[in-house]
Amino acid sequence: MEQIRQFISAILAGFMIGMGGTIFLSLDNKALGACMFGVGLFTVVVFRLQLYTGKIGYVPFEKKEYALELLLTWAGNFCGTLLIAKCVQNTRIFTETMLHKVTVMAQTKLQDNLFSIFILSVFCGILMFIAVDTFREQQGSTIKVIAVFVPVMVFILSGFEHVVANMYYFAMANTWSFHTIVALFVMTAGNSIGGMMIPVYQKVFHLKA
């Protein structure tokens, strides 16, 4: 039952990240869109939904069983992004303009070389850990909101790669291929390494139990 709950929570998390992506695609102002994308992550952390990039950083502090939880989370996030992409595609907001925008985004990402994708994913993983851990550990509503929205804006405006967000964009653009799957796994690896960099440092120097 707990694994079912985790999987459903992960679907919801993927859905909400897709919601953020939908907002981003709907706005012409990139900076405003990047800010509003943060609604997705804010929902995830407030309701403690299962998001892969929000959980991977805690591997150094967890037991081996955590690996199954991460696998369920990744799969659930994938299903959630596919679900919201299909929903949006059947609404009036899915215009030719939106399709063109997301197709260009997806093609730009997929035409990049895998090493570049990996590095950009590491950068994003670092920011996601900062956002989630600061929200969890710090007191005060102001710092919590800043911790979520600023890292999200930075990773979007900088062109860093977030595997779950890209699941949504690839689904919206329907750019599925073997190369797309490979790119997602590279992004997953990069997000994972980036997300664990600070926690490993904390673990090695006994800065966090």
PDB file of C-alpha atoms in Angstrom:
ATOM      1  CA  MET A   1       0.000   0.000   0.000  1.00  0.00           C
ATOM      2  CA  GLU A   2       2.831   2.409   0.807  1.00  0.00           C
ATOM      3  CA  GLN A   3       4.430   1.810  -2.576  1.00  0.00           C
ATOM      4  CA  ILE A   4       1.108   2.475  -4.293  1.00  0.00           C
ATOM      5  CA  ARG A   5       0.811   5.743  -2.371  1.00  0.00           C
ATOM      6  CA  GLN A   6       4.340   6.727  -3.381  1.00  0.00           C
ATOM      7  CA  PHE A   7       3.645   5.949  -7.024  1.00  0.00           C
ATOM      8  CA  ILE A   8       0.429   7.987  -7.056  1.00  0.00           C
ATOM      9  CA  SER A   9       2.235  10.826  -5.286  1.00  0.00           C
ATOM     10  CA  ALA A  10       4.933  10.677  -7.971  1.00  0.00           C
ATOM     11  CA  ILE A  11       2.292  10.850 -10.708  1.00  0.00           C
ATOM     12  CA  LEU A  12       0.876  13.962  -9.048  1.00  0.00           C
ATOM     13  CA  ALA A  13       4.360  15.473  -8.812  1.00  0.00           C
ATOM     14  CA  GLY A  14       4.996  14.870 -12.505  1.00  0.00           C
ATOM     15  CA  PHE A  15       1.591  16.339 -13.276  1.00  0.00           C
ATOM     16  CA  MET A  16       2.417  19.495 -11.311  1.00  0.00           C
ATOM     17  CA  ILE A  17       5.807  19.930 -12.960  1.00  0.00           C
ATOM     18  CA  GLY A  18       3.952  19.628 -16.253  1.00  0.00           C
ATOM     19  CA  MET A  19       1.563  22.292 -14.982  1.00  0.00           C
ATOM     20  CA  GLY A  20       4.533  24.568 -14.453  1.00  0.00           C
ATOM     21  CA  GLY A  21       5.743  23.749 -17.948  1.00  0.00           C
ATOM     22  CA  THR A  22       2.325  24.584 -19.363  1.00  0.00           C
ATOM     23  CA  ILE A  23       2.421  27.995 -17.716  1.00  0.00           C
ATOM     24  CA  PHE A  24       5.911  28.595 -19.103  1.00  0.00           C
ATOM     25  CA  LEU A  25       4.809  27.683 -22.626  1.00  0.00           C
ATOM     26  CA  SER A  26       1.737  29.924 -22.341  1.00  0.00           C
ATOM     27  CA  LEU A  27       3.678  33.114 -21.561  1.00  0.00           C
ATOM     28  CA  ASP A  28       5.682  35.173 -24.038  1.00  0.00           C
ATOM     29  CA  ASN A  29       7.864  36.734 -21.337  1.00  0.00           C
ATOM     30  CA  LYS A  30      10.533  34.127 -20.580  1.00  0.00           C
ATOM     31  CA  ALA A  31      11.469  35.567 -17.183  1.00  0.00           C
ATOM     32  CA  LEU A  32       7.857  35.685 -16.040  1.00  0.00           C
ATOM     33  CA  GLY A  33       7.284  32.185 -17.396  1.00  0.00           C
ATOM     34  CA  ALA A  34      10.336  30.909 -15.508  1.00  0.00           C
ATOM     35  CA  CYS A  35       9.014  32.437 -12.301  1.00  0.00           C
ATOM     36  CA  MET A  36       5.533  30.993 -12.755  1.00  0.00           C
ATOM     37  CA  PHE A  37       7.019  27.564 -13.521  1.00  0.00           C
ATOM     38  CA  GLY A  38       7.961  27.543  -9.850  1.00  0.00           C
ATOM     39  CA  VAL A  39       4.306  26.929  -8.965  1.00  0.00           C
ATOM     40  CA  GLY A  40       4.893  23.298  -9.907  1.00  0.00           C
ATOM     41  CA  LEU A  41       7.817  22.758  -7.523  1.00  0.00           C
ATOM     42  CA  PHE A  42       6.130  24.848  -4.832  1.00  0.00           C
ATOM     43  CA  THR A  43       3.140  22.500  -4.927  1.00  0.00           C
ATOM     44  CA  VAL A  44       5.448  19.485  -4.754  1.00  0.00           C
ATOM     45  CA  VAL A  45       7.269  20.662  -1.636  1.00  0.00           C
ATOM     46  CA  VAL A  46       4.200  22.010   0.158  1.00  0.00           C
ATOM     47  CA  PHE A  47       2.255  18.767  -0.270  1.00  0.00           C
ATOM     48  CA  ARG A  48       5.359  16.554  -0.005  1.00  0.00           C
ATOM     49  CA  LEU A  49       4.822  14.901  -3.354  1.00  0.00           C
ATOM     50  CA  GLN A  50       7.359  12.439  -4.734  1.00  0.00           C
ATOM     51  CA  LEU A  51       9.608  14.217  -7.242  1.00  0.00           C
ATOM     52  CA  TYR A  52      12.761  12.456  -8.402  1.00  0.00           C
ATOM     53  CA  THR A  53      14.929  15.569  -8.452  1.00  0.00           C
ATOM     54  CA  GLY A  54      13.698  16.472  -4.983  1.00  0.00           C
ATOM     55  CA  LYS A  55      14.497  13.042  -3.520  1.00  0.00           C
ATOM     56  CA  ILE A  56      17.723  11.912  -5.176  1.00  0.00           C
ATOM     57  CA  GLY A  57      19.914  14.197  -3.066  1.00  0.00           C
ATOM     58  CA  TYR A  58      19.053  12.303   0.112  1.00  0.00           C
ATOM     59  CA  VAL A  59      20.560   9.001  -1.081  1.00  0.00           C
ATOM     60  CA  PRO A  60      23.684   9.436   1.122  1.00  0.00           C
ATOM     61  CA  PHE A  61      21.460   9.493   4.225  1.00  0.00           C
ATOM     62  CA  GLU A  62      19.076   6.675   3.282  1.00  0.00           C
ATOM     63  CA  LYS A  63      19.101   2.861   3.353  1.00  0.00           C
ATOM     64  CA  LYS A  64      19.330   0.571   0.312  1.00  0.00           C
ATOM     65  CA  GLU A  65      15.537   0.276   0.111  1.00  0.00           C
ATOM     66  CA  TYR A  66      15.471   3.925  -0.948  1.00  0.00           C
ATOM     67  CA  ALA A  67      16.558   2.822  -4.440  1.00  0.00           C
ATOM     68  CA  LEU A  68      13.161   1.204  -5.074  1.00  0.00           C
ATOM     69  CA  GLU A  69      11.445   4.367  -3.897  1.00  0.00           C
ATOM     70  CA  LEU A  70      13.488   6.393  -6.374  1.00  0.00           C
ATOM     71  CA  LEU A  71      12.631   4.001  -9.200  1.00  0.00           C
ATOM     72  CA  LEU A  72       8.924   4.250  -8.402  1.00  0.00           C
ATOM     73  CA  THR A  73       9.249   8.028  -8.214  1.00  0.00           C
ATOM     74  CA  TRP A  74      10.927   8.314 -11.621  1.00  0.00           C
ATOM     75  CA  ALA A  75       8.319   6.074 -13.236  1.00  0.00           C
ATOM     76  CA  GLY A  76       5.459   7.938 -11.569  1.00  0.00           C
ATOM     77  CA  ASN A  77       6.871  11.316 -12.601  1.00  0.00           C
ATOM     78  CA  PHE A  78       7.082  10.036 -16.179  1.00  0.00           C
ATOM     79  CA  CYS A  79       3.446   8.906 -16.116  1.00  0.00           C
ATOM     80  CA  GLY A  80       2.339  12.218 -14.612  1.00  0.00           C
ATOM     81  CA  THR A  81       4.052  14.259 -17.322  1.00  0.00           C
ATOM     82  CA  LEU A  82       2.535  12.088 -20.062  1.00  0.00           C
ATOM     83  CA  LEU A  83      -0.893  12.483 -18.495  1.00  0.00           C
ATOM     84  CA  ILE A  84      -0.860  16.271 -18.318  1.00  0.00           C
ATOM     85  CA  ALA A  85       0.684  16.549 -21.793  1.00  0.00           C
ATOM     86  CA  LYS A  86      -2.194  14.517 -23.215  1.00  0.00           C
ATOM     87  CA  CYS A  87      -4.701  16.618 -21.264  1.00  0.00           C
ATOM     88  CA  VAL A  88      -3.257  19.914 -22.522  1.00  0.00           C
ATOM     89  CA  GLN A  89      -3.145  18.653 -26.119  1.00  0.00           C
ATOM     90  CA  ASN A  90      -6.911  18.227 -25.959  1.00  0.00           C
ATOM     91  CA  THR A  91      -7.677  21.775 -24.870  1.00  0.00           C
ATOM     92  CA  ARG A  92      -8.015  25.101 -26.659  1.00  0.00           C
ATOM     93  CA  ILE A  93      -4.776  26.423 -25.145  1.00  0.00           C
ATOM     94  CA  PHE A  94      -2.755  23.943 -27.213  1.00  0.00           C
ATOM     95  CA  THR A  95      -2.326  26.267 -30.160  1.00  0.00           C
ATOM     96  CA  GLU A  96       0.026  26.148 -33.135  1.00  0.00           C
ATOM     97  CA  THR A  97       2.107  28.759 -31.334  1.00  0.00           C
ATOM     98  CA  MET A  98       2.499  26.567 -28.252  1.00  0.00           C
ATOM     99  CA  LEU A  99       3.267  23.505 -30.373  1.00  0.00           C
ATOM    100  CA  HIS A 100       5.914  25.418 -32.317  1.00  0.00           C
ATOM    101  CA  LYS A 101       7.482  26.759 -29.110  1.00  0.00           C
ATOM    102  CA  VAL A 102       7.721  23.385 -27.396  1.00  0.00           C
ATOM    103  CA  THR A 103       8.916  21.655 -30.570  1.00  0.00           C
ATOM    104  CA  VAL A 104      11.773  24.123 -30.954  1.00  0.00           C
ATOM    105  CA  MET A 105      12.642  23.658 -27.265  1.00  0.00           C
ATOM    106  CA  ALA A 106      12.639  19.884 -27.544  1.00  0.00           C
ATOM    107  CA  GLN A 107      14.688  19.853 -30.739  1.00  0.00           C
ATOM    108  CA  THR A 108      17.264  22.228 -29.242  1.00  0.00           C
ATOM    109  CA  LYS A 109      17.703  19.919 -26.258  1.00  0.00           C
ATOM    110  CA  LEU A 110      17.873  16.746 -28.324  1.00  0.00           C
ATOM    111  CA  GLN A 111      20.302  18.171 -30.861  1.00  0.00           C
ATOM    112  CA  ASP A 112      22.775  18.949 -28.084  1.00  0.00           C
ATOM    113  CA  ASN A 113      25.584  16.471 -27.441  1.00  0.00           C
ATOM    114  CA  LEU A 114      25.177  14.111 -24.486  1.00  0.00           C
ATOM    115  CA  PHE A 115      28.145  15.488 -22.541  1.00  0.00           C
ATOM    116  CA  SER A 116      26.685  18.991 -22.678  1.00  0.00           C
ATOM    117  CA  ILE A 117      23.303  17.623 -21.592  1.00  0.00           C
ATOM    118  CA  PHE A 118      24.983  15.830 -18.693  1.00  0.00           C
ATOM    119  CA  ILE A 119      26.781  18.955 -17.443  1.00  0.00           C
ATOM    120  CA  LEU A 120      23.653  21.098 -17.702  1.00  0.00           C
ATOM    121  CA  SER A 121      21.761  18.391 -15.813  1.00  0.00           C
ATOM    122  CA  VAL A 122      24.344  18.379 -13.005  1.00  0.00           C
ATOM    123  CA  PHE A 123      23.891  22.133 -12.619  1.00  0.00           C
ATOM    124  CA  CYS A 124      20.127  21.713 -12.426  1.00  0.00           C
ATOM    125  CA  GLY A 125      20.456  18.906  -9.874  1.00  0.00           C
ATOM    126  CA  ILE A 126      22.459  21.162  -7.568  1.00  0.00           C
ATOM    127  CA  LEU A 127      19.803  23.871  -7.755  1.00  0.00           C
ATOM    128  CA  MET A 128      16.966  21.419  -7.118  1.00  0.00           C
ATOM    129  CA  PHE A 129      18.632  20.096  -3.972  1.00  0.00           C
ATOM    130  CA  ILE A 130      19.183  23.652  -2.734  1.00  0.00           C
ATOM    131  CA  ALA A 131      15.516  24.478  -3.349  1.00  0.00           C
ATOM    132  CA  VAL A 132      14.054  21.382  -1.708  1.00  0.00           C
ATOM    133  CA  ASP A 133      16.452  21.165   1.237  1.00  0.00           C
ATOM    134  CA  THR A 134      16.180  24.857   2.067  1.00  0.00           C
ATOM    135  CA  PHE A 135      12.395  24.568   2.038  1.00  0.00           C
ATOM    136  CA  ARG A 136      12.607  21.576   4.375  1.00  0.00           C
ATOM    137  CA  GLU A 137      15.221  22.869   6.774  1.00  0.00           C
ATOM    138  CA  GLN A 138      14.748  26.625   7.030  1.00  0.00           C
ATOM    139  CA  GLN A 139      12.168  28.430   9.117  1.00  0.00           C
ATOM    140  CA  GLY A 140      10.060  31.314   7.848  1.00  0.00           C
ATOM    141  CA  SER A 141       7.707  31.501   4.909  1.00  0.00           C
ATOM    142  CA  THR A 142       9.713  34.145   3.026  1.00  0.00           C
ATOM    143  CA  ILE A 143      12.929  32.137   2.792  1.00  0.00           C
ATOM    144  CA  LYS A 144      10.950  29.029   1.850  1.00  0.00           C
ATOM    145  CA  VAL A 145       9.252  30.784  -1.075  1.00  0.00           C
ATOM    146  CA  ILE A 146      12.511  32.340  -2.249  1.00  0.00           C
ATOM    147  CA  ALA A 147      14.249  28.962  -1.964  1.00  0.00           C
ATOM    148  CA  VAL A 148      11.750  27.374  -4.344  1.00  0.00           C
ATOM    149  CA  PHE A 149      11.200  30.076  -6.949  1.00  0.00           C
ATOM    150  CA  VAL A 150      14.722  31.482  -7.387  1.00  0.00           C
ATOM    151  CA  PRO A 151      16.497  28.179  -8.175  1.00  0.00           C
ATOM    152  CA  VAL A 152      13.716  27.294 -10.620  1.00  0.00           C
ATOM    153  CA  MET A 153      14.091  30.640 -12.393  1.00  0.00           C
ATOM    154  CA  VAL A 154      17.863  30.194 -12.527  1.00  0.00           C
ATOM    155  CA  PHE A 155      17.769  26.719 -14.055  1.00  0.00           C
ATOM    156  CA  ILE A 156      15.205  27.699 -16.683  1.00  0.00           C
ATOM    157  CA  LEU A 157      16.789  31.003 -17.687  1.00  0.00           C
ATOM    158  CA  SER A 158      20.237  29.387 -17.774  1.00  0.00           C
ATOM    159  CA  GLY A 159      19.086  26.501 -19.950  1.00  0.00           C
ATOM    160  CA  PHE A 160      19.892  23.779 -17.416  1.00  0.00           C
ATOM    161  CA  GLU A 161      18.263  20.377 -17.907  1.00  0.00           C
ATOM    162  CA  HIS A 162      15.567  19.060 -15.532  1.00  0.00           C
ATOM    163  CA  VAL A 163      14.666  15.483 -16.421  1.00  0.00           C
ATOM    164  CA  VAL A 164      11.028  15.622 -15.283  1.00  0.00           C
ATOM    165  CA  ALA A 165      10.329  18.953 -16.973  1.00  0.00           C
ATOM    166  CA  ASN A 166      11.849  17.562 -20.153  1.00  0.00           C
ATOM    167  CA  MET A 167       9.668  14.466 -19.954  1.00  0.00           C
ATOM    168  CA  TYR A 168       6.761  16.871 -20.266  1.00  0.00           C
ATOM    169  CA  TYR A 169       8.260  18.934 -23.084  1.00  0.00           C
ATOM    170  CA  PHE A 170       9.160  15.839 -25.120  1.00  0.00           C
ATOM    171  CA  ALA A 171       5.643  14.482 -24.618  1.00  0.00           C
ATOM    172  CA  MET A 172       4.100  17.783 -25.695  1.00  0.00           C
ATOM    173  CA  ALA A 173       6.318  17.947 -28.801  1.00  0.00           C
ATOM    174  CA  ASN A 174       5.931  14.202 -29.452  1.00  0.00           C
ATOM    175  CA  THR A 175       9.651  13.871 -30.120  1.00  0.00           C
ATOM    176  CA  TRP A 176       9.962  10.303 -28.857  1.00  0.00           C
ATOM    177  CA  SER A 177      12.813   8.199 -30.210  1.00  0.00           C
ATOM    178  CA  PHE A 178      15.609   5.993 -28.922  1.00  0.00           C
ATOM    179  CA  HIS A 179      17.802   9.103 -28.695  1.00  0.00           C
ATOM    180  CA  THR A 180      15.133  10.833 -26.597  1.00  0.00           C
ATOM    181  CA  ILE A 181      15.159   7.990 -24.071  1.00  0.00           C
ATOM    182  CA  VAL A 182      18.958   8.029 -23.952  1.00  0.00           C
ATOM    183  CA  ALA A 183      18.905  11.788 -23.367  1.00  0.00           C
ATOM    184  CA  LEU A 184      16.439  11.343 -20.489  1.00  0.00           C
ATOM    185  CA  PHE A 185      18.706   8.779 -18.840  1.00  0.00           C
ATOM    186  CA  VAL A 186      21.684  11.122 -19.238  1.00  0.00           C
ATOM    187  CA  MET A 187      19.634  13.915 -17.666  1.00  0.00           C
ATOM    188  CA  THR A 188      18.658  11.563 -14.858  1.00  0.00           C
ATOM    189  CA  ALA A 189      22.313  10.755 -14.204  1.00  0.00           C
ATOM    190  CA  GLY A 190      23.286  14.417 -14.275  1.00  0.00           C
ATOM    191  CA  ASN A 191      20.435  15.507 -12.008  1.00  0.00           C
ATOM    192  CA  SER A 192      21.354  12.668  -9.633  1.00  0.00           C
ATOM    193  CA  ILE A 193      25.040  13.556  -9.383  1.00  0.00           C
ATOM    194  CA  GLY A 194      24.287  17.250  -9.046  1.00  0.00           C
ATOM    195  CA  GLY A 195      21.635  16.580  -6.423  1.00  0.00           C
ATOM    196  CA  MET A 196      24.044  14.518  -4.327  1.00  0.00           C
ATOM    197  CA  MET A 197      27.071  16.825  -4.443  1.00  0.00           C
ATOM    198  CA  ILE A 198      26.174  18.911  -1.390  1.00  0.00           C
ATOM    199  CA  PRO A 199      24.745  15.954   0.598  1.00  0.00           C
ATOM    200  CA  VAL A 200      27.920  13.896   0.004  1.00  0.00           C
ATOM    201  CA  TYR A 201      29.979  16.835   1.267  1.00  0.00           C
ATOM    202  CA  GLN A 202      27.714  17.049   4.313  1.00  0.00           C
ATOM    203  CA  LYS A 203      27.992  13.308   4.908  1.00  0.00           C
ATOM    204  CA  VAL A 204      31.773  13.157   4.588  1.00  0.00           C
ATOM    205  CA  PHE A 205      32.304  16.016   7.000  1.00  0.00           C
ATOM    206  CA  HIS A 206      29.494  14.948   9.333  1.00  0.00           C
ATOM    207  CA  LEU A 207      27.589  18.174   8.842  1.00  0.00           C
ATOM    208  CA  LYS A 208      24.226  16.431   8.682  1.00  0.00           C
ATOM    209  CA  ALA A 209      22.958  13.230  10.242  1.00  0.00           C
TER     210      ALA A 209
END
